[in-house]
Coordinates of C-alpha atoms and ligand atoms in Angstrom, one line a residue:
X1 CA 4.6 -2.1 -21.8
X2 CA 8.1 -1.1 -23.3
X3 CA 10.5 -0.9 -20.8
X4 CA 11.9 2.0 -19.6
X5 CA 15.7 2.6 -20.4
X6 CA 16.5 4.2 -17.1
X7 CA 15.7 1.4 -15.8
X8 CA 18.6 0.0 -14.2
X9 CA 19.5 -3.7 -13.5
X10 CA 19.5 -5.3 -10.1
X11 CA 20.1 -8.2 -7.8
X12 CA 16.9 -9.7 -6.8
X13 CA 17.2 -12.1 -3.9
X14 CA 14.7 -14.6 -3.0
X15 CA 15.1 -15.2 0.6
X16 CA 12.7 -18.1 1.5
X17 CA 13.3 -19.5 -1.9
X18 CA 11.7 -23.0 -0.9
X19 CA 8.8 -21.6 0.7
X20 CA 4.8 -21.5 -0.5
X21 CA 4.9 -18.3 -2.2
X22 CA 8.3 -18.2 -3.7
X23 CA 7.5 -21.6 -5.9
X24 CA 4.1 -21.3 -6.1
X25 CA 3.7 -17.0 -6.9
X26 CA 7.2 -15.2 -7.2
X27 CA 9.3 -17.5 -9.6
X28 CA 6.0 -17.9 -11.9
X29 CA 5.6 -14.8 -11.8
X30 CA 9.5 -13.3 -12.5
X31 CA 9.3 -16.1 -15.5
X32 CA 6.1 -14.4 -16.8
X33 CA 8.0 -10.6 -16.6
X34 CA 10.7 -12.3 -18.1
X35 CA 8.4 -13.6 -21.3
X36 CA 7.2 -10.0 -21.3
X37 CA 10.6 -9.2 -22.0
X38 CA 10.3 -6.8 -18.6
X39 CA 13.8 -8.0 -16.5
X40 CA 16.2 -5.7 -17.4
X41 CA 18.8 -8.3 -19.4
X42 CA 21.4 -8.0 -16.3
X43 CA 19.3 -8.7 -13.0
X44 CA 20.3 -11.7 -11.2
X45 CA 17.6 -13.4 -9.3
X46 CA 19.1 -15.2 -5.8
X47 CA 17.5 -18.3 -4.5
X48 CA 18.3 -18.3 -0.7
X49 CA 17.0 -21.1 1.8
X50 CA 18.6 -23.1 4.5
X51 CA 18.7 -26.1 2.3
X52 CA 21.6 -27.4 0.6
X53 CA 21.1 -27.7 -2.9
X54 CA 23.8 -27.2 -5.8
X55 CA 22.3 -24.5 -8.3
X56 CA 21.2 -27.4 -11.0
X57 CA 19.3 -29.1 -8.6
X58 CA 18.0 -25.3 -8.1
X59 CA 17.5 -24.3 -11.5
X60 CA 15.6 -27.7 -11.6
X61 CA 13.3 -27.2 -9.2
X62 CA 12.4 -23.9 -10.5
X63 CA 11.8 -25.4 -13.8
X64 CA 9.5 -27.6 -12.4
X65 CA 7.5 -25.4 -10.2
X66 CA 6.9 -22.9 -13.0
X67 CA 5.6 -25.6 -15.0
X68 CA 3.2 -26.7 -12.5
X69 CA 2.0 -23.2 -11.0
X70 CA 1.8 -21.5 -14.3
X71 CA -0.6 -24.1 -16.0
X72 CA 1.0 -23.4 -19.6
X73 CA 3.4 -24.9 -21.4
X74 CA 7.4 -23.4 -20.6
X75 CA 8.9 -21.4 -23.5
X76 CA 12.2 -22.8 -24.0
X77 CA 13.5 -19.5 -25.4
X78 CA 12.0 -17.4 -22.4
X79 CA 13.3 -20.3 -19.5
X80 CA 17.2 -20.4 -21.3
X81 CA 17.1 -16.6 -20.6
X82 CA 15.2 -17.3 -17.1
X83 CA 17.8 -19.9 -15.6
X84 CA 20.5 -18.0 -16.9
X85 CA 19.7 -15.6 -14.4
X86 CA 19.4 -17.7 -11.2
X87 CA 21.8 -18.6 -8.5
X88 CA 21.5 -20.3 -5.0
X89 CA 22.7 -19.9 -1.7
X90 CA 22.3 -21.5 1.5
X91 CA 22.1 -19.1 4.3
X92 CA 20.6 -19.9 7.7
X93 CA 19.0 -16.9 8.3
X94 CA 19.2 -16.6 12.1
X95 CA 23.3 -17.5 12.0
X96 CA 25.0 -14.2 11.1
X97 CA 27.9 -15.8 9.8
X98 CA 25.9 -17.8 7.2
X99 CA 25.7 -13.8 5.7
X100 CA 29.5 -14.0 4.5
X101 CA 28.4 -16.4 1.8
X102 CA 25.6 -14.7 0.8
X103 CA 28.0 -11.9 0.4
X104 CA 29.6 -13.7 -2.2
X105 CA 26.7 -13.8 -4.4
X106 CA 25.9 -10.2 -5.1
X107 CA 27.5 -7.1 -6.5
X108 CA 27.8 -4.1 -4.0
X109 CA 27.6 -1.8 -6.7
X110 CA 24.5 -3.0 -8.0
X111 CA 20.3 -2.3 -6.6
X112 CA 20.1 -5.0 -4.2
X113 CA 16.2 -6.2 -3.8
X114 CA 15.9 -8.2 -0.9
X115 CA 12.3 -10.2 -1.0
X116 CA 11.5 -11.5 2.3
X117 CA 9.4 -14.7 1.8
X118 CA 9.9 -15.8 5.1
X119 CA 8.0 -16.1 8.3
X120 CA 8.2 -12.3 10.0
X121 CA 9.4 -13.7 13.0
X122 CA 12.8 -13.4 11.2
X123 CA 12.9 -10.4 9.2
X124 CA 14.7 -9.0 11.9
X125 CA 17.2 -11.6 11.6
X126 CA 17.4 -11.3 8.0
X127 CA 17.7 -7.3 8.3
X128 CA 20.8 -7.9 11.0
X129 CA 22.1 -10.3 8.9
X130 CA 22.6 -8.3 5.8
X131 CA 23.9 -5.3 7.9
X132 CA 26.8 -7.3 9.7
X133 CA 28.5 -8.4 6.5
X134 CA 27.7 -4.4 5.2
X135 CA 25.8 -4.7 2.5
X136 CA 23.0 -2.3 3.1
X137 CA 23.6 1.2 1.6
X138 CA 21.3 3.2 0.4
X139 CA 20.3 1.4 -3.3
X140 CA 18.6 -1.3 -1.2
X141 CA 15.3 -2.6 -1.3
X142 CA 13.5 -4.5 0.9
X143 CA 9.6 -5.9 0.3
X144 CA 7.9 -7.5 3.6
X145 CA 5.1 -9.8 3.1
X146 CA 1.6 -9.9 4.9
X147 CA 1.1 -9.7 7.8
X148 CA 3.2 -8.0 9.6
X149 CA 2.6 -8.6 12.7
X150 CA -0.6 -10.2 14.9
X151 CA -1.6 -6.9 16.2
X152 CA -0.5 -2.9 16.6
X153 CA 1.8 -3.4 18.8
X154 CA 3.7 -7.0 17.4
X155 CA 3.6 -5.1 14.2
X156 CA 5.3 -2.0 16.0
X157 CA 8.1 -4.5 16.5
X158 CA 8.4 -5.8 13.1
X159 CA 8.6 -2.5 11.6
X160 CA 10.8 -0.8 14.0
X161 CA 13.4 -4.3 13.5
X162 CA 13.4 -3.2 9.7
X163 CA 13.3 0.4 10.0
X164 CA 17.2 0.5 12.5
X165 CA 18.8 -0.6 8.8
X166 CA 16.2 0.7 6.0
X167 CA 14.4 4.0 5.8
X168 CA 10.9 4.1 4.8
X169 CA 12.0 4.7 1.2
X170 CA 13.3 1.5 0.8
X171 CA 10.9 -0.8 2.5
X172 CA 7.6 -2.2 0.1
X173 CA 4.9 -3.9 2.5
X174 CA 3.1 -6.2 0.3
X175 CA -0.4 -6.4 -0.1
X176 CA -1.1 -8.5 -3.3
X177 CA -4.4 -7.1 -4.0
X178 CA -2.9 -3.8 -5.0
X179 CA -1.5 -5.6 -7.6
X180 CA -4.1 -7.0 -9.3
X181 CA -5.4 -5.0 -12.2
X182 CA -9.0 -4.7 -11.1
X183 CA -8.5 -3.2 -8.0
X184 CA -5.7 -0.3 -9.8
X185 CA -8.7 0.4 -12.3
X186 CA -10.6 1.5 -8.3
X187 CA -8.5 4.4 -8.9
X188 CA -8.8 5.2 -13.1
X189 CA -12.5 4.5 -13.3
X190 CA -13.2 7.1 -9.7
X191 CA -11.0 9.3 -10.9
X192 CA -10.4 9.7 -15.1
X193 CA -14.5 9.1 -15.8
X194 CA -16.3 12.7 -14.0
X195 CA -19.5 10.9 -14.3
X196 CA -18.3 8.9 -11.2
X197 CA -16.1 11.8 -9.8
X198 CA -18.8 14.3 -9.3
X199 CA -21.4 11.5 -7.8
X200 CA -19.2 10.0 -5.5
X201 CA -20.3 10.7 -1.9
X202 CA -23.0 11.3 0.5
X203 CA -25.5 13.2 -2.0
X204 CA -25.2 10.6 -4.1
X205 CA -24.6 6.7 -2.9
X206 CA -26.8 5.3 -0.2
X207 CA -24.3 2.8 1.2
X208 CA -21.4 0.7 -0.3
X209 CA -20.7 -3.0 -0.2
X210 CA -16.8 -4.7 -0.6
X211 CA -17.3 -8.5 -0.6
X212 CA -14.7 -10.9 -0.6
X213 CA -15.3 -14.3 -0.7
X214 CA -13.6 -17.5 -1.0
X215 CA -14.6 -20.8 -2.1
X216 CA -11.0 -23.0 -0.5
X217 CA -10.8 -23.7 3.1
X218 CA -7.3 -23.0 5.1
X219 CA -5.4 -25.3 2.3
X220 CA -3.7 -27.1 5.5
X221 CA -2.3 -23.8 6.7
X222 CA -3.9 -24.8 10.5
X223 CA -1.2 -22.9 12.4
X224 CA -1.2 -19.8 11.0
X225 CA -4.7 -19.3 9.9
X226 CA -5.8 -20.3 13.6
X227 CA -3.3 -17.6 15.2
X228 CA -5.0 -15.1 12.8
X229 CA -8.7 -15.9 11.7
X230 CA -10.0 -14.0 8.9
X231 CA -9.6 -10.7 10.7
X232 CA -6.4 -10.7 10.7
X233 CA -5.7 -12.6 7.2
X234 CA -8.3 -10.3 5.0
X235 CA -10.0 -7.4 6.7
X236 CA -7.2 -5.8 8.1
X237 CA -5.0 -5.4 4.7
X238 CA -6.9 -6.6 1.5
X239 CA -10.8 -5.3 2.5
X240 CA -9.2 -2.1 4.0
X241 CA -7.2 -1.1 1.4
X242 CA -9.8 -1.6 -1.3
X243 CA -12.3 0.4 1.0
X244 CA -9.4 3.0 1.4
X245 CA -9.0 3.4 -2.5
X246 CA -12.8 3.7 -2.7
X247 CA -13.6 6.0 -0.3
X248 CA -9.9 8.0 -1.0
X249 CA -10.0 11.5 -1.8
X250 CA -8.5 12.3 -5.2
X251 CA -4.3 12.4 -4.6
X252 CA -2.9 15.2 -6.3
X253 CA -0.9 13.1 -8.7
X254 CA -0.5 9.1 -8.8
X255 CA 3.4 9.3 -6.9
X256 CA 3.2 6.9 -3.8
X257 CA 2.8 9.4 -1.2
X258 CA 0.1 11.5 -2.7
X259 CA -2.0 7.9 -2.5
X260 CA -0.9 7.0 0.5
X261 CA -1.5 10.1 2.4
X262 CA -5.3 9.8 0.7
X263 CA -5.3 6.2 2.4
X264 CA -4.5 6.7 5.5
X265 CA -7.0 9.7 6.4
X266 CA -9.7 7.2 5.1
X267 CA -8.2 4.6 7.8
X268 CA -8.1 7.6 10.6
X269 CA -11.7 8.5 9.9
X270 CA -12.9 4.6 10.1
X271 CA -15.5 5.3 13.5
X272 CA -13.9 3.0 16.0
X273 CA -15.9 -0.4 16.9
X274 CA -15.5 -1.3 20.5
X275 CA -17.2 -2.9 23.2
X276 CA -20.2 -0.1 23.0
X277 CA -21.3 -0.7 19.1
X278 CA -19.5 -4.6 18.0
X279 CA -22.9 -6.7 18.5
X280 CA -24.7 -3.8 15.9
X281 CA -21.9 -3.5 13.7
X282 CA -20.3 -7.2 13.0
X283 CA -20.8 -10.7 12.6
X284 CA -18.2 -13.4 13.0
X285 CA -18.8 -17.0 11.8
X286 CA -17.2 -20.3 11.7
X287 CA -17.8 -22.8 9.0
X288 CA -19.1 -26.8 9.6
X289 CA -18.8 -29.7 7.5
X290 CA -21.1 -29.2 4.2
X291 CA -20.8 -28.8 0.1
X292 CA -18.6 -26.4 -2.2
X293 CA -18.7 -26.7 -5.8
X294 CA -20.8 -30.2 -5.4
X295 CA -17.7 -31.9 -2.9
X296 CA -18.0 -32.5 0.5
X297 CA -15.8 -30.7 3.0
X298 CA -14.9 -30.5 6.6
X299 CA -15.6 -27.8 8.5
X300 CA -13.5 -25.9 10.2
X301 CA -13.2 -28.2 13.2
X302 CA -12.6 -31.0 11.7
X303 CA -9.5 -30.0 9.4
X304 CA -6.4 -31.7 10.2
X305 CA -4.5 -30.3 13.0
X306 CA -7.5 -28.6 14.2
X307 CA -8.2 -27.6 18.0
X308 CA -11.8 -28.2 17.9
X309 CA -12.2 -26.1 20.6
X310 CA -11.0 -23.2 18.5
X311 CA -13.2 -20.2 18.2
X312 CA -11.6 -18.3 15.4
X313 CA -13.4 -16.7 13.3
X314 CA -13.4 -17.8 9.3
X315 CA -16.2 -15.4 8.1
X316 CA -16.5 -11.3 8.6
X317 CA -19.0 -9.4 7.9
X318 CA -18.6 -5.1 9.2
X319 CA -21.5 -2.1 8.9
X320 CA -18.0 0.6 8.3
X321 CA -18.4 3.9 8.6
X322 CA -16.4 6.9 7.7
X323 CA -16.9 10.0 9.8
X324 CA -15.9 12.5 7.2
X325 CA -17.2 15.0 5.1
X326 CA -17.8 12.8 1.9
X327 CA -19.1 9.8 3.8
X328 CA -21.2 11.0 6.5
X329 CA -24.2 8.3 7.2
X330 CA -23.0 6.1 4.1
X331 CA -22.0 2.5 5.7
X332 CA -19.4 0.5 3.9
X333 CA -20.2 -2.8 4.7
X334 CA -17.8 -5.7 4.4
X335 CA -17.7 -9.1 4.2
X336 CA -15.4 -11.9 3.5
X337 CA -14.9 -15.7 4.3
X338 CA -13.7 -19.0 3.4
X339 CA -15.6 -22.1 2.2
X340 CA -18.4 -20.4 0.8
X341 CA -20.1 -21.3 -2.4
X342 CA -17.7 -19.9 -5.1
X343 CA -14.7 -17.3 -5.2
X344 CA -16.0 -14.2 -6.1
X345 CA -14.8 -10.0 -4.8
X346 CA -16.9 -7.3 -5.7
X347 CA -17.3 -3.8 -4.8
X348 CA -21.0 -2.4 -4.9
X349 CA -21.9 1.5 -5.0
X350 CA -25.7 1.3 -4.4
X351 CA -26.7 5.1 -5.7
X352 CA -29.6 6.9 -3.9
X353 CA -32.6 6.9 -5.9
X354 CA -34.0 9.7 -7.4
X355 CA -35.5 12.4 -5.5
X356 CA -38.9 13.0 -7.5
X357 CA -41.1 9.8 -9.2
X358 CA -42.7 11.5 -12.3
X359 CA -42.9 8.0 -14.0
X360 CA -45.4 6.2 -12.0
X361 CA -45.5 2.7 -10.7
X362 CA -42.7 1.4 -12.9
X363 CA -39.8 3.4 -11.5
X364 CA -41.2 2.9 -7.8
X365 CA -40.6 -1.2 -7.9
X366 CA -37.2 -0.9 -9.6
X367 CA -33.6 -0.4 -7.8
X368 CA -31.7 3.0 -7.8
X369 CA -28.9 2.8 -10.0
X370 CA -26.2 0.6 -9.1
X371 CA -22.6 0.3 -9.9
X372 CA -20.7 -3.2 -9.9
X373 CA -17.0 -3.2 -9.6
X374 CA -16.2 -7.2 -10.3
X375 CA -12.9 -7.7 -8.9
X376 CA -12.5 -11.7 -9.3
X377 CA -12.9 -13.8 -11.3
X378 CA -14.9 -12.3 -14.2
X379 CA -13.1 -8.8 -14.0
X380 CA -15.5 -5.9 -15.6
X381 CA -17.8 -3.0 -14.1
X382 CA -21.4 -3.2 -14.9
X383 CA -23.8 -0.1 -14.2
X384 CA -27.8 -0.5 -13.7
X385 CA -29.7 1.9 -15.1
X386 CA -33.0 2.7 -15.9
X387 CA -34.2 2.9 -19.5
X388 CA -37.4 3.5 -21.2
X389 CA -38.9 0.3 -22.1
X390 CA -39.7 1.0 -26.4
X391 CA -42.9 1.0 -27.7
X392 CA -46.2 3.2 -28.2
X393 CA -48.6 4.1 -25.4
X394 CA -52.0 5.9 -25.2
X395 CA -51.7 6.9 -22.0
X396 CA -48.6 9.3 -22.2
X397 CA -46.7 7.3 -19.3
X398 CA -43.6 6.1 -19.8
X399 CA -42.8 2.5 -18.5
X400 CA -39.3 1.8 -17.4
X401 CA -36.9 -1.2 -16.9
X402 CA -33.7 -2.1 -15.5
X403 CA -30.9 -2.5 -18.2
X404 CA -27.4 -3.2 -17.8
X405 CA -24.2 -1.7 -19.3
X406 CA -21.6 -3.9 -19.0
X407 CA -17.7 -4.0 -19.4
X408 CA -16.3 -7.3 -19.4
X409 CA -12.1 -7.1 -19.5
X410 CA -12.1 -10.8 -20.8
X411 CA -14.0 -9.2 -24.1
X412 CA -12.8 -6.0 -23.9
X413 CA -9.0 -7.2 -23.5
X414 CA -9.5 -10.5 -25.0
X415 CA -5.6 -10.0 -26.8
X416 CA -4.0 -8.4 -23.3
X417 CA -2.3 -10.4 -20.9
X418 CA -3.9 -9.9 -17.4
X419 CA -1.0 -9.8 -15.3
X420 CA -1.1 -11.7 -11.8
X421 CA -1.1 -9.4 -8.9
X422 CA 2.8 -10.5 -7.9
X423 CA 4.0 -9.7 -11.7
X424 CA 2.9 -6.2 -11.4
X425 CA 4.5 -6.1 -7.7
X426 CA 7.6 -8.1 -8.4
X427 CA 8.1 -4.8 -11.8
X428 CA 7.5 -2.1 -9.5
X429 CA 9.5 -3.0 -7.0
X430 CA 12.6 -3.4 -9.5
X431 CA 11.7 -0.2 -11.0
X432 CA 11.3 1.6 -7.2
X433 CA 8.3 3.2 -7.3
X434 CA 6.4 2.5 -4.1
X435 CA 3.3 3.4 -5.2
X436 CA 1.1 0.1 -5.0
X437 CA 2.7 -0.7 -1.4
X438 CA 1.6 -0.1 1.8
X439 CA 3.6 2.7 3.9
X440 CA 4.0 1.9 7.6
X441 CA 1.5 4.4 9.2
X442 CA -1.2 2.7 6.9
X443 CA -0.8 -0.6 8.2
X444 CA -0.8 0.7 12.0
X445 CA -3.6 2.1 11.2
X446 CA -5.6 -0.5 10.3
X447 CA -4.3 -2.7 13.1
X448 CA -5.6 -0.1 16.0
X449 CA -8.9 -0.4 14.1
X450 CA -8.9 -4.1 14.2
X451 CA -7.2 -4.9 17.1
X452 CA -10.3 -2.9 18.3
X453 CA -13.1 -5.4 17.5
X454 CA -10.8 -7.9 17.9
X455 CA -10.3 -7.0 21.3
X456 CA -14.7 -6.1 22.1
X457 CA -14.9 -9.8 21.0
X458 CA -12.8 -11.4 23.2
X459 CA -14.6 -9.3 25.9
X460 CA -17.8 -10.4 24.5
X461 CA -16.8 -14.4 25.1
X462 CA -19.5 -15.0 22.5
X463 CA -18.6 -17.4 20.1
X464 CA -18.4 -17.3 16.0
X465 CA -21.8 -17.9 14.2
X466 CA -22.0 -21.7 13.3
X467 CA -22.6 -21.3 9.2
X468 CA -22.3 -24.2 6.5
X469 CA -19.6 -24.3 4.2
X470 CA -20.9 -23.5 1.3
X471 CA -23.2 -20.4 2.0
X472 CA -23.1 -17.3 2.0
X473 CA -22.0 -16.6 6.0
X474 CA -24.3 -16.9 8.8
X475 CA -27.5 -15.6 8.7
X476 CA -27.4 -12.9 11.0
X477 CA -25.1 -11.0 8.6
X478 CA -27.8 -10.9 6.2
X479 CA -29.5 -8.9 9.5
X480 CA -27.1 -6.6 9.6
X481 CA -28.3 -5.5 6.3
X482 CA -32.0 -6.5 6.4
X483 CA -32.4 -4.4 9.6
X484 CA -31.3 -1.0 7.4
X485 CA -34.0 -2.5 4.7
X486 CA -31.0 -3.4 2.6
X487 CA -29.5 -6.6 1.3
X488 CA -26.2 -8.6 0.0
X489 CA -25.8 -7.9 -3.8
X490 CA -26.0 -11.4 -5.6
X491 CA -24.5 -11.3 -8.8
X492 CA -24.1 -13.5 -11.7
X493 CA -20.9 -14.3 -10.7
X494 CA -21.8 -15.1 -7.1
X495 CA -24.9 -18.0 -8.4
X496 CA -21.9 -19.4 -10.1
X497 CA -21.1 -22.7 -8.0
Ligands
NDP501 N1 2.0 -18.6 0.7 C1 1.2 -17.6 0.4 O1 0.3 -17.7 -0.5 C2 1.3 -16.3 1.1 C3 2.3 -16.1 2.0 N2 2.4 -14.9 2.6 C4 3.5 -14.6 3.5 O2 4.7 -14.8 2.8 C5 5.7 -15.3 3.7 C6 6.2 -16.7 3.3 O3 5.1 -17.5 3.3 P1 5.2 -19.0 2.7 O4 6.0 -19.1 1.5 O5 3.8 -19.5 2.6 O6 5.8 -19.7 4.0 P2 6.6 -21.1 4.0 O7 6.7 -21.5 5.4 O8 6.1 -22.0 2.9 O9 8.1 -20.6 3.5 C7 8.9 -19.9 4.3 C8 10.4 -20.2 3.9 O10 11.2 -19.5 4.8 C9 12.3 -20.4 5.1 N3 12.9 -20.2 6.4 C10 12.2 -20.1 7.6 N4 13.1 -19.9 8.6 C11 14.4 -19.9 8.0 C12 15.7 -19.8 8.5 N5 16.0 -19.6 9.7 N6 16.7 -19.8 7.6 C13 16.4 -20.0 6.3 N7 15.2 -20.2 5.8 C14 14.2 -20.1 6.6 C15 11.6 -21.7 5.1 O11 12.6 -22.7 4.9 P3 12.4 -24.2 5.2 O12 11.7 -24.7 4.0 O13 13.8 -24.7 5.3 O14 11.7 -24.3 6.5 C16 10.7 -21.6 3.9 O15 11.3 -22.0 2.7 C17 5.0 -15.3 5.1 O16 5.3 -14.1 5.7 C18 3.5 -15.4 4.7 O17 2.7 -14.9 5.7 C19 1.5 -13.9 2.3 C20 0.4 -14.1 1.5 C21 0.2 -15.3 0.8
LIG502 O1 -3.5 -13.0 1.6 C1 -4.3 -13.9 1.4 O2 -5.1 -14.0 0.3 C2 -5.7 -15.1 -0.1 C3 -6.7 -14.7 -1.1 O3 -6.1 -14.1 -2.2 P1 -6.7 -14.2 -3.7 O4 -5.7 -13.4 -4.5 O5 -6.8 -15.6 -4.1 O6 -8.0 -13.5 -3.6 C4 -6.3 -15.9 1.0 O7 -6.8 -17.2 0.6 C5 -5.2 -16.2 2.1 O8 -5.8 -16.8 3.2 C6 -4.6 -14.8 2.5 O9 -3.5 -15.1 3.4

């Protein structure tokens, strides 16, 4: 990528600068935009935390956490550049006058990009904060991480905190996965390829399948994971906006709110799962002690901190579906969890078969065509299709077999840097184009169609599936399926342990 000369310089700050996701994502990844050569050569980038720390120690520490997140050796050439950029300030975020300082450390007349890698229980704070020493105007941009809020109305709050300084325009909710590259081809491979345009809906696909599944636990994050269970953590952003992006009607051109729009009347149309239709339609699980990758691991109960009288839920599976024109009676079904066997997202189009057999036994006993979107790890799309098995007969029948086209990026981009999800965030926000972040009425959205099951399980006083770390979910999510004669796609990827 070349970068654009109307692209103008800005002060990036960091709030949360000693958090998780600031050493472990943000500065990794502003170092690799930086090796790009994709920083414009004036943005600053401002460390702010509560802790006291002169800007060496700073710099230091940043050195040192790109090393160890990025895996690869540093570039001295790329870091002098880096580190020239940074600065620190303390600022505790819930004292207002702590804001003069901070003052100190920007340029009014420059974009001001304020990245709020905090809890959410203080972007209000943060938002107050900036206002009372007056350095919001209208340049300013402000990102918001995931999740924002615990439910529709907690997230009503957040966003109404941020929206009394920023207008809509300047605020970029963050949902990483529409960063990463493989879920941004969802929208070029639908709609650039017409063999996939003009097959995409009820006449065509029998049902679609979005797994997301993750080998690691809760990585010691007890207290928040807990307070939001995989519901809350993965359906309700990641698994709903890749299920909005495939089930999306085309946007008249790629600007954020032509996509957005698309989005959200996918969300509207989700049919609602209460009370009436949650035992039919989802399966909640809970993992116990068992084997990933060959180690041992706790389960769910026994990690430290744990209430083991918890019943959150650490696996989702949902039978989706999409009262709309294009979707009538094709389910979406979803699933995602933790500690099960390997890391692996995909996104499944099973096509309907064929309406007329004039090939005999051959094509009877083999699957309808089927499209395979790998997300993660091993990024590529793979089709199924039948083919003509070669040869001579005497009979004048044709025997078929199932062959597979397949697009592997690693191959097909072996020389191409595949971006991390926060690299291509962390360059759009700098360059303002809201595009790949989620818009406010989205995020309700999903929330009222999640705070719906949410709400029919609690009601329900059932309690999450018991399932092994290590498998695949709970067994009755593979009924959910079975009883519709279908089953879980298994890929390649997904026998990988
Ligand atoms: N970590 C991740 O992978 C992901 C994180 N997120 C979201 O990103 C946000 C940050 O997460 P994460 O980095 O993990 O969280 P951490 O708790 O690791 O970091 C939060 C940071 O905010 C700082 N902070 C909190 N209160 C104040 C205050 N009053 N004044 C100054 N600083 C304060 C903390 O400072 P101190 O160290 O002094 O307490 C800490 O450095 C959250 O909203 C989270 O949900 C989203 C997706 C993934
Ligand atoms: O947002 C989150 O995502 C990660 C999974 O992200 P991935 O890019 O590694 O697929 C998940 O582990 C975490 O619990 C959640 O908060």
């Amino acid at each position: 990528m070349v970068l654009d000369t109307s692209y103008e310089p800005c002060d990036l700050v960091l709030f949360g600068t000693q958090g998780d996701l600031s050493r472990r994502k943000l500065l990794p990844s502003l170092y690799q935009l930086e090796k790009a050569e994709l920083i414009h050569a004036d943005t600053k980038i401002i460390g702010v935390a509560r802790q006291s720390m002169t800007l060496e120690d700073y710099v230091d520490e940043v050195r040192a956490n790109i090393i160890k997140f990025s895996g690869e050796e540093i570039c001295e050439k790329t870091w002098q550049q880096f580190s020239e950029r940074l600065d620190y300030v303390c600022v505790d975020m819930k004292d207002m006058n702590s804001y003069q300082t901070f003052k100190e450390h920007v340029d009014p007349s420059r974009i001001m990009v304020c990245y709020l890698a905090t809890p959410p229980a203080i972007y209000g704070d943060i938002c107050r904060g900036l206002n009372g020493c007056n350095i919001i105007d209208e340049s300013v941009r402000v990102v918001l991480e995931k999740p924002i809020g615990h439910d529709l109305e907690s997230s009503k709050v957040i966003n109404d905190q941020v929206a009394e300084f920023f207008e809509e325009r300047q605020i970029y909710r963050i949902d990483h996965y529409l960063g990463k590259e493989t879920v941004l081809n969802l929208i070029a491979l639908r709609f650039a390829n017409s063999i996939f345009a003009t097959n995409w809906d009820h006449n065509c696909i029998d049902h679609v399948q979005i797994s997301v599944a993750e080998s690691v636990g809760i990585e010691g994050r007890w207290g928040y994971f807990d307070d939001a269970g995989q519901m809350r953590d993965m359906v309700q952003n990641h698994l709903l906006q890749i299920l909005s992006l495939v089930a999306m009607e085309p946007p008249t051109t790629l600007d954020a709110d032509s996509i957005r729009d698309e989005k959200l009347k996918v969300l509207k149309a989700l049919r609602p799962i209460n009370a009436s239709n949650v035992a039919d339609t989802t399966v909640r699980g809970q993992y116990t002690s068992g084997f990933v990758k060959g180690n041992e691991v706790p389960g769910y109960l026994e990690e430290d901190d744990a209430n083991t009288q918890s019943q959150t839920e650490t696996f989702v599976a949902i039978k989706a579906e999409i009262d709309n024109w294009r979707w009538a009676g094709v389910p979406f079904y979803l699933r995602t969890g933790k500690r099960m066997p390997t890391k692996v997202s995909e996104v499944v189009i099973y096509f309907k078969r064929q309406p007329h057999n004039m090939f005999g036994d051959s094509f009877k006993s083999l699957p309808p065509n089927k499209l395979v979107i790998r997300l993660q790890p091993d990024e590529g799309v793979e089709i199924t299709v039948m083919n003509k098995v070669p040869g001579l007969t005497s009979s004048g029948s044709m025997d078929l077999q199932k062959s597979k086209l397949n697009l592997s990026f690693s191959e097909a981009f072996a020389d191409e840097h595949i971006p991390d999800a926060y690299e291509k965030l962390l360059l759009e926000v700098m360059l303002g184009n809201q595009a790949l972040f989620v818009r406010r009425d989205e995020v309700e959205q999903a929330w009222r169609w999640v705070d719906s099951i949410l709400e029919a399980w609690r009601s329900s006083s059932e309690p999450p599936e018991p399932y092994q770390a290590g498998t695949w979910g709970p067994v009755y999510s593979i009924g959910l399926l079975a009883r519709e004669n279908r089953s879980w796609y298994e890929s390649k990827q997904s026998k990988k342990k």
